[in-house]
CSV table of C-alpha atoms and ligand atoms in Angstrom, one decimal:
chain,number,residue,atom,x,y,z
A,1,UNK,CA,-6.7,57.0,-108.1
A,2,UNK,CA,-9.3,56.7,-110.9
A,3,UNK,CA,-9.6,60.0,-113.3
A,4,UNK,CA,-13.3,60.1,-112.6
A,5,UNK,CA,-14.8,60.9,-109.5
A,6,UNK,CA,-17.6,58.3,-107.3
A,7,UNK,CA,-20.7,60.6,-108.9
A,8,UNK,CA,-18.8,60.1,-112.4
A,9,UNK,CA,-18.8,56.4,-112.2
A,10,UNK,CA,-21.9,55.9,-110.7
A,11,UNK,CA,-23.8,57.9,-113.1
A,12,UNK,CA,-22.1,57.0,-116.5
A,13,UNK,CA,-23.0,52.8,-114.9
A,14,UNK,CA,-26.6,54.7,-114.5
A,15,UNK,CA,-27.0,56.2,-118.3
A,16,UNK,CA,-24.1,54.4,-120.2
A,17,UNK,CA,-24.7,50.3,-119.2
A,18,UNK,CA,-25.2,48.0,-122.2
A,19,UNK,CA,-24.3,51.1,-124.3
A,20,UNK,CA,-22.2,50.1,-127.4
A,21,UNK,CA,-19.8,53.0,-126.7
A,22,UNK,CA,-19.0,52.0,-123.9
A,23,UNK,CA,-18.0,48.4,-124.3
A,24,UNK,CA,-16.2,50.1,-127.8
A,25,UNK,CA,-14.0,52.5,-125.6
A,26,UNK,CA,-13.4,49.3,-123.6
A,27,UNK,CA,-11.8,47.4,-125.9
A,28,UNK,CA,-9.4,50.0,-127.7
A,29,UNK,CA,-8.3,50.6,-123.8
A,30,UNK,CA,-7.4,46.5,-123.5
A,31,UNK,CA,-5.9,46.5,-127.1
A,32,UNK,CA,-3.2,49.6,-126.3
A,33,UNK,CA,-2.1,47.8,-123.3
A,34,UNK,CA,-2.5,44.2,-123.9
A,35,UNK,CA,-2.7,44.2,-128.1
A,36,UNK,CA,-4.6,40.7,-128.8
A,37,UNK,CA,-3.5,38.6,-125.7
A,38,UNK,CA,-5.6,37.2,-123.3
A,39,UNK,CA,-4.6,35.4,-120.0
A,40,UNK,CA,-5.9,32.2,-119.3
A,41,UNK,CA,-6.2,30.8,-116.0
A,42,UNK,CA,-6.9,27.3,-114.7
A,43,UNK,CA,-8.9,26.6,-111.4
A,44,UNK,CA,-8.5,24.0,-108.7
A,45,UNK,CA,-11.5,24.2,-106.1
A,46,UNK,CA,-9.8,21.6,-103.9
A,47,UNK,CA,-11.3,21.6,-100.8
A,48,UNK,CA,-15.5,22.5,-100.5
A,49,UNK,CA,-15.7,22.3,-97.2
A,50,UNK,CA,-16.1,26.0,-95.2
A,51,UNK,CA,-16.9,27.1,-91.9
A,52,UNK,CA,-18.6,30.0,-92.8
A,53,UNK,CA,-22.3,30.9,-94.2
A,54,UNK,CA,-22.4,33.3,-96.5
A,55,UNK,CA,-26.0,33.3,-97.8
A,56,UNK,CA,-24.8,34.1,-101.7
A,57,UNK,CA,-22.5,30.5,-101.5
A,58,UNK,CA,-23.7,26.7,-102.6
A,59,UNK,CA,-20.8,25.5,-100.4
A,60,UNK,CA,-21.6,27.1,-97.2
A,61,UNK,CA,-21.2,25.5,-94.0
A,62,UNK,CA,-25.6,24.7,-93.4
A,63,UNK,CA,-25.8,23.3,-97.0
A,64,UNK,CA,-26.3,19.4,-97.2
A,65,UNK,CA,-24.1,19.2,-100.0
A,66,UNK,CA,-21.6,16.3,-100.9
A,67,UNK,CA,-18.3,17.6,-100.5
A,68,UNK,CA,-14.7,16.8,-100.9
A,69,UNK,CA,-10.8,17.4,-100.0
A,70,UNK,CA,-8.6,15.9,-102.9
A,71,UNK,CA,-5.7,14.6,-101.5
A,72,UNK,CA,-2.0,16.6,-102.2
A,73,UNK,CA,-1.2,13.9,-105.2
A,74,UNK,CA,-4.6,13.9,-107.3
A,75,UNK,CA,-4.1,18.1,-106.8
A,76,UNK,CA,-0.7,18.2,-108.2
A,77,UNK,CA,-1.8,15.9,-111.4
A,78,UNK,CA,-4.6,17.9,-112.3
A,79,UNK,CA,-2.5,21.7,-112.0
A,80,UNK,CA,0.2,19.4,-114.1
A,81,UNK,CA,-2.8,18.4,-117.3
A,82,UNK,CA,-3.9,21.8,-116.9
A,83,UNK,CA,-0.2,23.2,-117.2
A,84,UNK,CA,0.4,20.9,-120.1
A,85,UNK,CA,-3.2,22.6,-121.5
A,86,UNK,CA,-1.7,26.2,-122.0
A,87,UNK,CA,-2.9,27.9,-118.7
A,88,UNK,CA,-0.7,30.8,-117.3
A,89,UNK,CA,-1.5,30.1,-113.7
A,90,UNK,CA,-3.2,28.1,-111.9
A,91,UNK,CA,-5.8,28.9,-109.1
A,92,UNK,CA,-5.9,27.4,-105.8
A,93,UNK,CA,-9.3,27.6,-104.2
A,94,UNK,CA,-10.7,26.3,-101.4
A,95,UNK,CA,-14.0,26.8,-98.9
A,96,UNK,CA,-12.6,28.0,-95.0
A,97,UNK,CA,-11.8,24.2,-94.7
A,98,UNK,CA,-11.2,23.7,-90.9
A,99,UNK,CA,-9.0,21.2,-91.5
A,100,UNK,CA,-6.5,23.0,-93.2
A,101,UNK,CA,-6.9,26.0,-90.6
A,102,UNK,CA,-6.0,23.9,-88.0
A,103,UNK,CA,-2.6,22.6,-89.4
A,104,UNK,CA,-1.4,26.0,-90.7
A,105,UNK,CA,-2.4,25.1,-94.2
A,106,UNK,CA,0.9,22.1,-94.7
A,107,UNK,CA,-0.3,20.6,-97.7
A,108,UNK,CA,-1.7,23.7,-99.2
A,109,UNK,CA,2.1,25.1,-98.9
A,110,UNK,CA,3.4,22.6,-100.2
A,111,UNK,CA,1.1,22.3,-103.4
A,112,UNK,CA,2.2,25.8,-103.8
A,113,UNK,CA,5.9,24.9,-103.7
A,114,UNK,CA,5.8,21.9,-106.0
A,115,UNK,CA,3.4,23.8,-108.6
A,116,UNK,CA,5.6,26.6,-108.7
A,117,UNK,CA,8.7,23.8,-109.5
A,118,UNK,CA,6.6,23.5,-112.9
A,119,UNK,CA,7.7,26.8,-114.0
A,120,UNK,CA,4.0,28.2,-113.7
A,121,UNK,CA,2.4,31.1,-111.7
A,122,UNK,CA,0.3,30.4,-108.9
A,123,UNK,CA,-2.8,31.9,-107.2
A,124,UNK,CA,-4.4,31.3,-103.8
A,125,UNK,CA,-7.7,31.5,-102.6
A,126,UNK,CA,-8.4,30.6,-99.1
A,127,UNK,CA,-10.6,32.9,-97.9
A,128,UNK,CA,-9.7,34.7,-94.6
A,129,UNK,CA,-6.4,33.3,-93.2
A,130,UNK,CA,-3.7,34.1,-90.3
A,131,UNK,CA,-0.6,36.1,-91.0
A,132,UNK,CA,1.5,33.4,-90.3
A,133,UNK,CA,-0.2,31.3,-93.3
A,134,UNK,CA,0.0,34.5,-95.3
A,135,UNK,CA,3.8,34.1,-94.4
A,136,UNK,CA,4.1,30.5,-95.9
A,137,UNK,CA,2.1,31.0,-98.8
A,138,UNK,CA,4.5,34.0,-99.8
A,139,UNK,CA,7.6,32.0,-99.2
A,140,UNK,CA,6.4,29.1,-100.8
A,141,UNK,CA,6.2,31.4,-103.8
A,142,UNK,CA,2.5,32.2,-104.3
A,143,UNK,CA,2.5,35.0,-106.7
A,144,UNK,CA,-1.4,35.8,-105.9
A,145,UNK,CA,-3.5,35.7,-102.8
A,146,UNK,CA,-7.1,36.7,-104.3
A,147,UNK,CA,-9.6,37.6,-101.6
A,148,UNK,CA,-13.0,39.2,-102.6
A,149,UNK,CA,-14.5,41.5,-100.4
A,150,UNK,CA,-18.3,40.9,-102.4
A,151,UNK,CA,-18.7,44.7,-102.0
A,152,UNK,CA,-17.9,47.5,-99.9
A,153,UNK,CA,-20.8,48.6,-98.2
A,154,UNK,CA,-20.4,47.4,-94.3
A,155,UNK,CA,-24.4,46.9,-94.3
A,156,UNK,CA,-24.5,44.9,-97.1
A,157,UNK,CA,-21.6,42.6,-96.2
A,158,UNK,CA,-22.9,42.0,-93.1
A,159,UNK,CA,-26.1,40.5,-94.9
A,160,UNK,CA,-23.8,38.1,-97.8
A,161,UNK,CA,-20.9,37.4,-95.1
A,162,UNK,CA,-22.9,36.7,-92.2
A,163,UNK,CA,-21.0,37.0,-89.1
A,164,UNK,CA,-17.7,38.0,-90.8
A,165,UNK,CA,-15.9,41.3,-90.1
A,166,UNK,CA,-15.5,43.7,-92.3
A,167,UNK,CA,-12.5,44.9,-91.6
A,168,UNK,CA,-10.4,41.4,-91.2
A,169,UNK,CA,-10.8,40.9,-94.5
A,170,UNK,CA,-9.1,44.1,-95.8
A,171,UNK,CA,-6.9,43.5,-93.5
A,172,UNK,CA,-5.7,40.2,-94.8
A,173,UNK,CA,-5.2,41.0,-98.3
A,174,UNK,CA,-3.4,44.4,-97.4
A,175,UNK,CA,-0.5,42.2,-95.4
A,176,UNK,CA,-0.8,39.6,-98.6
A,177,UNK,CA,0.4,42.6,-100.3
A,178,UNK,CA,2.9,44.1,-97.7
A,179,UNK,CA,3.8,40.9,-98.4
A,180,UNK,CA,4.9,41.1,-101.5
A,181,UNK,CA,1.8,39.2,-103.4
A,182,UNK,CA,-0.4,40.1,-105.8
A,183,UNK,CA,-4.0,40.5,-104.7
A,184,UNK,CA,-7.3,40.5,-106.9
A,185,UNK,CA,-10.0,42.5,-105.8
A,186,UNK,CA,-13.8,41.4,-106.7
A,187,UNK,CA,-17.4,42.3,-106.4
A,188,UNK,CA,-20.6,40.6,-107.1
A,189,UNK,CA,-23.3,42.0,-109.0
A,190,UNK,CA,-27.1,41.8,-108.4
A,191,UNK,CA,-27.1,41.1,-104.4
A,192,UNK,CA,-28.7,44.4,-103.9
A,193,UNK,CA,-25.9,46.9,-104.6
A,194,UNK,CA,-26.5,50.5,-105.8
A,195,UNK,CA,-24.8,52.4,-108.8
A,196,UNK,CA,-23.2,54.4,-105.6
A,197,UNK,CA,-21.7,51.1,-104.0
A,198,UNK,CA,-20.5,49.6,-107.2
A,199,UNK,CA,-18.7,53.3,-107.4
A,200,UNK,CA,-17.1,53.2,-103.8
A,201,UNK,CA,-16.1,49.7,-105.2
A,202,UNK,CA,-14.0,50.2,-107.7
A,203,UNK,CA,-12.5,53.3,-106.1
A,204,UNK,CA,-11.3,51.3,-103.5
A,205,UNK,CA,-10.6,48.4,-105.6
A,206,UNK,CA,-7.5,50.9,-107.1
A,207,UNK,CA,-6.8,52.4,-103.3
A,208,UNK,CA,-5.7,48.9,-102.3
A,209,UNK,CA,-3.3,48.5,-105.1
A,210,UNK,CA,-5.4,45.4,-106.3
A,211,UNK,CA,-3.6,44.1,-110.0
A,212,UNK,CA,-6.9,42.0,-110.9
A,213,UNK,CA,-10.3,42.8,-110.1
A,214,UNK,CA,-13.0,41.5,-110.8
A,215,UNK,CA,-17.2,41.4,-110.8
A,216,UNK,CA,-19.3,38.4,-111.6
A,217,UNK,CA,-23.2,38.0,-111.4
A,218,UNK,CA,-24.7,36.3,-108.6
A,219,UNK,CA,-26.3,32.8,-109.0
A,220,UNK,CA,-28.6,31.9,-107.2
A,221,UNK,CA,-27.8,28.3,-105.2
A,222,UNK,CA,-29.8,25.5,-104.8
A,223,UNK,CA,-30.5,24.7,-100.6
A,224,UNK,CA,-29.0,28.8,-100.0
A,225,UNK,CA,-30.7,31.7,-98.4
A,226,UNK,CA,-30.7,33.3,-101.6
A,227,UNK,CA,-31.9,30.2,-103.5
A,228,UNK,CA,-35.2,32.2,-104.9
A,229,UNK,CA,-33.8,35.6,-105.7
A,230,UNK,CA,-34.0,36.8,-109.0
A,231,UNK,CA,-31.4,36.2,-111.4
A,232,UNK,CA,-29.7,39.5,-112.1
A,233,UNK,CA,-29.5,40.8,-115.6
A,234,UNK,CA,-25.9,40.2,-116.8
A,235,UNK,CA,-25.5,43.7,-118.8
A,236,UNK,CA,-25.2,45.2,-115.2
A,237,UNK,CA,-21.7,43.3,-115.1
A,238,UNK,CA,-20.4,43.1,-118.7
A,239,UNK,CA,-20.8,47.3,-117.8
A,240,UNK,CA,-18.8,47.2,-114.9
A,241,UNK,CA,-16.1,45.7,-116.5
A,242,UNK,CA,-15.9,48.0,-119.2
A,243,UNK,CA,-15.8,50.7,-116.3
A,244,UNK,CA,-12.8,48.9,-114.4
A,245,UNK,CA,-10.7,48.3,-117.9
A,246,UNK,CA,-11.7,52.3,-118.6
A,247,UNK,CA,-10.8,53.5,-115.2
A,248,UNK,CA,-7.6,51.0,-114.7
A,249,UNK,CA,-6.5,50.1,-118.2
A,250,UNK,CA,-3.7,47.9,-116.7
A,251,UNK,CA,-5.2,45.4,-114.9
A,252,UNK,CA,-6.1,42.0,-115.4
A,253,UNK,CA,-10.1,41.8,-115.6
A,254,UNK,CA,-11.4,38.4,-115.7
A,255,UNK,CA,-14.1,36.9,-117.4
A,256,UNK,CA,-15.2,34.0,-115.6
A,257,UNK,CA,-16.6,30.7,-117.0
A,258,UNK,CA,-17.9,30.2,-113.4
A,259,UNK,CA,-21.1,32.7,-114.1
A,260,UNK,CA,-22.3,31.6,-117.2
A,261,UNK,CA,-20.2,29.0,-118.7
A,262,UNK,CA,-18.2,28.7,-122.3
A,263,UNK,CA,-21.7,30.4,-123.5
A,264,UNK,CA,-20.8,33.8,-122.1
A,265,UNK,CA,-17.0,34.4,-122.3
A,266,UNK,CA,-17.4,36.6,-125.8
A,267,UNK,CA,-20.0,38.9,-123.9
A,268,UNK,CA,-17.0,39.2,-121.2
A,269,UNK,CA,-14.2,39.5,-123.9
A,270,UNK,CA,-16.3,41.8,-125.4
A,271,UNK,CA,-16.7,44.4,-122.7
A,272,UNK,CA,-13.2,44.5,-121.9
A,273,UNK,CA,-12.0,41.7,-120.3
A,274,UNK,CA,-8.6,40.1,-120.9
A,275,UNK,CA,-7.8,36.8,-118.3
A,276,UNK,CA,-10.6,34.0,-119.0
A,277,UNK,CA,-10.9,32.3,-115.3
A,278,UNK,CA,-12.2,29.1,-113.9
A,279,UNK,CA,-10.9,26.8,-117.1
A,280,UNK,CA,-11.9,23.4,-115.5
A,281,UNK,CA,-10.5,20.0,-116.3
A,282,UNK,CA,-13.3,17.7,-117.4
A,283,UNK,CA,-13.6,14.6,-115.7
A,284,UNK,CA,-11.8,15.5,-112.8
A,285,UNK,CA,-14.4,15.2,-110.3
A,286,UNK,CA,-13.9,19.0,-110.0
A,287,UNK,CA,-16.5,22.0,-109.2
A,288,UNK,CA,-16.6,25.6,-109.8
A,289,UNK,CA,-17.8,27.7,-107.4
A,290,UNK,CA,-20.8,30.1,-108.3
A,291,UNK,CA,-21.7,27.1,-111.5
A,292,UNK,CA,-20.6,23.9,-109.5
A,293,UNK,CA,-21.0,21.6,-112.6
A,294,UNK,CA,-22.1,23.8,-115.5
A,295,UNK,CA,-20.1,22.3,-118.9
A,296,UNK,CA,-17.2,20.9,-116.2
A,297,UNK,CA,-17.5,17.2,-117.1
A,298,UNK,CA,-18.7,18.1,-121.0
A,299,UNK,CA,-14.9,19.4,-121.5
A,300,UNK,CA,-16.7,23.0,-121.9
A,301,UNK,CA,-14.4,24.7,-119.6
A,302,UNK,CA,-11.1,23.5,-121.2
A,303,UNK,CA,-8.3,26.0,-122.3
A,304,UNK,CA,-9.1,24.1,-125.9
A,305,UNK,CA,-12.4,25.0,-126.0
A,306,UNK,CA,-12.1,29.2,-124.5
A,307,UNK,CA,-9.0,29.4,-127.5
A,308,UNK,CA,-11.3,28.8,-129.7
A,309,UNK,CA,-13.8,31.3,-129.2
A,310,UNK,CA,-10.8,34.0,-128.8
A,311,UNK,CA,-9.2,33.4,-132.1
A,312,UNK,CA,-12.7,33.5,-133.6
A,313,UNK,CA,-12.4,37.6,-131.6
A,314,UNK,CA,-9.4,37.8,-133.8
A,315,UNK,CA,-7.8,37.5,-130.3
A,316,UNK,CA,-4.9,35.0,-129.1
A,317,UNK,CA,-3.9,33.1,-125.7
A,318,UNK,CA,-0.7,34.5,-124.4
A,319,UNK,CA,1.9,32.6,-123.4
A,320,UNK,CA,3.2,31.7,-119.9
A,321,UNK,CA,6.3,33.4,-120.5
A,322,UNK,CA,4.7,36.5,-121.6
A,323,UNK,CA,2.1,36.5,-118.4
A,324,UNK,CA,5.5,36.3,-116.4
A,325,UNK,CA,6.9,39.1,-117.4
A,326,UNK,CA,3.6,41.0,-117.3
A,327,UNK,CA,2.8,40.3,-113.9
A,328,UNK,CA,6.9,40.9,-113.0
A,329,UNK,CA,5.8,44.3,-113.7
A,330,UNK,CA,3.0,44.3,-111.7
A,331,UNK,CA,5.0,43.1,-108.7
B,401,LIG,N1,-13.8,30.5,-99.6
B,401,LIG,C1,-12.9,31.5,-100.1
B,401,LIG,C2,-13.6,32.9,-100.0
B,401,LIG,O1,-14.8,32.9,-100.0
B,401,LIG,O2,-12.8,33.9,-100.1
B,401,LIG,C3,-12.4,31.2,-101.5
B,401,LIG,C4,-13.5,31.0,-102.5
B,401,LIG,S1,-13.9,32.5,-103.2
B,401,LIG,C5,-12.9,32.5,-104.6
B,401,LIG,C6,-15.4,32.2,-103.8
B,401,LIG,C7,-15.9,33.5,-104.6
B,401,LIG,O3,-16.9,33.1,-105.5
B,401,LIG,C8,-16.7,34.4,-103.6
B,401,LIG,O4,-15.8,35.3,-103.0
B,401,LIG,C9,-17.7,35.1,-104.6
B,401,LIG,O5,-17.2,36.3,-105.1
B,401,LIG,C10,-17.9,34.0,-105.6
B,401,LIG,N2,-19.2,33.3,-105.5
B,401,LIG,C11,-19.5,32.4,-104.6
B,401,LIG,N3,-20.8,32.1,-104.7
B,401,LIG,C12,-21.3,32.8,-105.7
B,401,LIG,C13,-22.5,32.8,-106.4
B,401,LIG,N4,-23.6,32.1,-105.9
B,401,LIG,N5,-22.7,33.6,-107.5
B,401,LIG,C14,-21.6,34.4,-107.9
B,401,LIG,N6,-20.4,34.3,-107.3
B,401,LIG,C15,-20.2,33.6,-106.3
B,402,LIG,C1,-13.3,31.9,-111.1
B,402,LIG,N1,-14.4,30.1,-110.0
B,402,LIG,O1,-12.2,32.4,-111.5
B,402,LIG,C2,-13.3,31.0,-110.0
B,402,LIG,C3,-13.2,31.7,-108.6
B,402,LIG,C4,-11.2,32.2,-107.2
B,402,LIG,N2,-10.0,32.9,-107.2
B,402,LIG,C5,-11.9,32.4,-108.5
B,402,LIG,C6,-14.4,32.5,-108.3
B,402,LIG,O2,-14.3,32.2,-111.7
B,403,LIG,FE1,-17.2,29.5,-97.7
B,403,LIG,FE2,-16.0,31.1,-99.5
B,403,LIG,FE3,-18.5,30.0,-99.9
B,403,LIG,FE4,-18.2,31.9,-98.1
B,403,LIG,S1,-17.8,32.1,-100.4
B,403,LIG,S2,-19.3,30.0,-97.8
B,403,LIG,S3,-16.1,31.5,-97.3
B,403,LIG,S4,-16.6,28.9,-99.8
């Protein structure tokens, strides 16, 4: 439990966002725990196909959208470059792909098993899955399963998550935990949450014993429901992450390249974030999710390129070996 109360949170996000103090206390909070290292993560969005329609998403199912499933190799040669790059983990993401659900996930298991030969944590993203596949992914070594539940207000799920239940969800990341994974938490900002709802958030956030959580901005997607809603203003997040590093000074907060690109990771850093997400190999023929091409194929989102903003922060990349024995405490 968080040392402030719902009314607590929701007011100081009310009177204290974009306040210097703030983003100040922050900081101090990620420097006693973490001193000047920052995790660095690389992403693999390998399958964008999805059964589902959440109205926030580019990749959902009524979207006319190219798409692709890159084949078990081409996946294991890009989480090998972006090993051999520095990152401390690598993501596995995919869309509700239905051709994955309807073999119990194989090849996804078994990218898991031969990444995790490499030496290098692993993190899995695939959206609402059986128990059994939970099972598999666990025994195949998957030291993460991240599953976002956008925000905790039933209503307003029910309006970004259309025709998904609530309740499966938490349910699903609960047994990834029981488990014995990890599990990161997120929330997005600027879908029409309150001060109140971004509270219940991150209360809950800590309830379910999430290690990372996260928020990121919504952008609005070309051919979505949502394609003409207004862009939200981006101190709204970079204040909610200095009030999850102030109310769990442990976890791992990302700061996403997926939201704004290289351009905003110091704003992130800055606030209180210490894991830079979504690092992108160029070339690859990759996408991110909420910035499908943004800086990807310019070499923007390499672990090169986010170093070098850090050390200019007077902050450093940690290494793998010190991310595994951070998270070995988390476990
Ligand atoms: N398909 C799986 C799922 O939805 O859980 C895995 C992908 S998941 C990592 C994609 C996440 O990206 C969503 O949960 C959401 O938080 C974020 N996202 C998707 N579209 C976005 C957008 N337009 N703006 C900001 N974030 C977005
Ligand atoms: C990111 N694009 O870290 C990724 C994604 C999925 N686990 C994470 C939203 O920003
Ligand atoms: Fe599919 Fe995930 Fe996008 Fe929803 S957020 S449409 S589940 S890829």
């Amino acid at each position: 439990m968080p040392d402030m109360t719902r009314e607590e949170i929701s007011s100081c996000l009310r009177d204290g966002a974009n306040s210097d103090e703030l983003f100040a206390a922050a900081r101090k909070k990620r420097e006693q725990v973490f001193g000047d290292r920052i995790f660095m993560y690389g992403f693999v969005y390998f399958s964008t196909w999805c059964r589902n329609n959440c109205n926030f998403c580019y990749f959902r199912k009524d979207n006319k959208i190219e798409r692709y499933r890159k084949p078990k190799d081409e996946v294991l040669e890009i989480a090998m470059d972006l090993a051999d790059s520095g990152v401390n983990l690598i993501d596995l993401t995919m869309g509700e792909d239905p051709v994955y659900h309807s073999d119990g996930f194989a090849d996804a298991v078994t990218i898991v098993r031969e990444i995790k030969k490499l030496g290098i944590p692993v993190m899995v993203s695939p959206g609402v899955v059986d128990e059994t596949v939970i099972d598999r992914f666990s025994e195949a070594g998957a030291d993460w399963f991240a599953l976002y539940q956008e925000t905790h207000n039933r209503e307003l799920f029910a309006k970004l998550r259309v025709c998904q239940d609530f309740d499966k969800r938490m349910e699903c990341k609960k047994y990834a935990r029981q488990r014995g994974m990890l599990i990161e938490e997120g929330i997005l900002a600027g879908v029409g949450e309150s001060e109140d709802d971004i509270a219940e958030s991150l209360v809950q956030m800590g309830d379910a014993g999430a290690g990372q959580i996260r928020v990121m901005s919504f952008v609005p997607q070309a051919g979505s429901p949502m394609e003409n809603a207004a862009e939200p203003d981006r101190n709204r997040e970079y204040a909610i992450i200095a009030m999850m590093r102030l109310l769990y000074p442990h976890a791992l907060i990302p700061a996403s390249l997926d939201v704004d690109g290289i351009a905003g990771l110091e704003k992130r850093v800055w606030a209180g974030a210490n894991v830079v997400t979504s690092i992108i190999p160029p070339r690859s023929g990759l996408m991110g999710v909420a910035q499908c091409t943004k800086d990807v194929d310019e070499g923007g989102r390499t672990f090169a390129e986010a170093a070098a903003i850090l050390e200019g922060m007077g902050l450093h990349p940690a290494s793998t070996e010190d991310y595994k024995e951070y998270i070995g405490g988390l476990k």
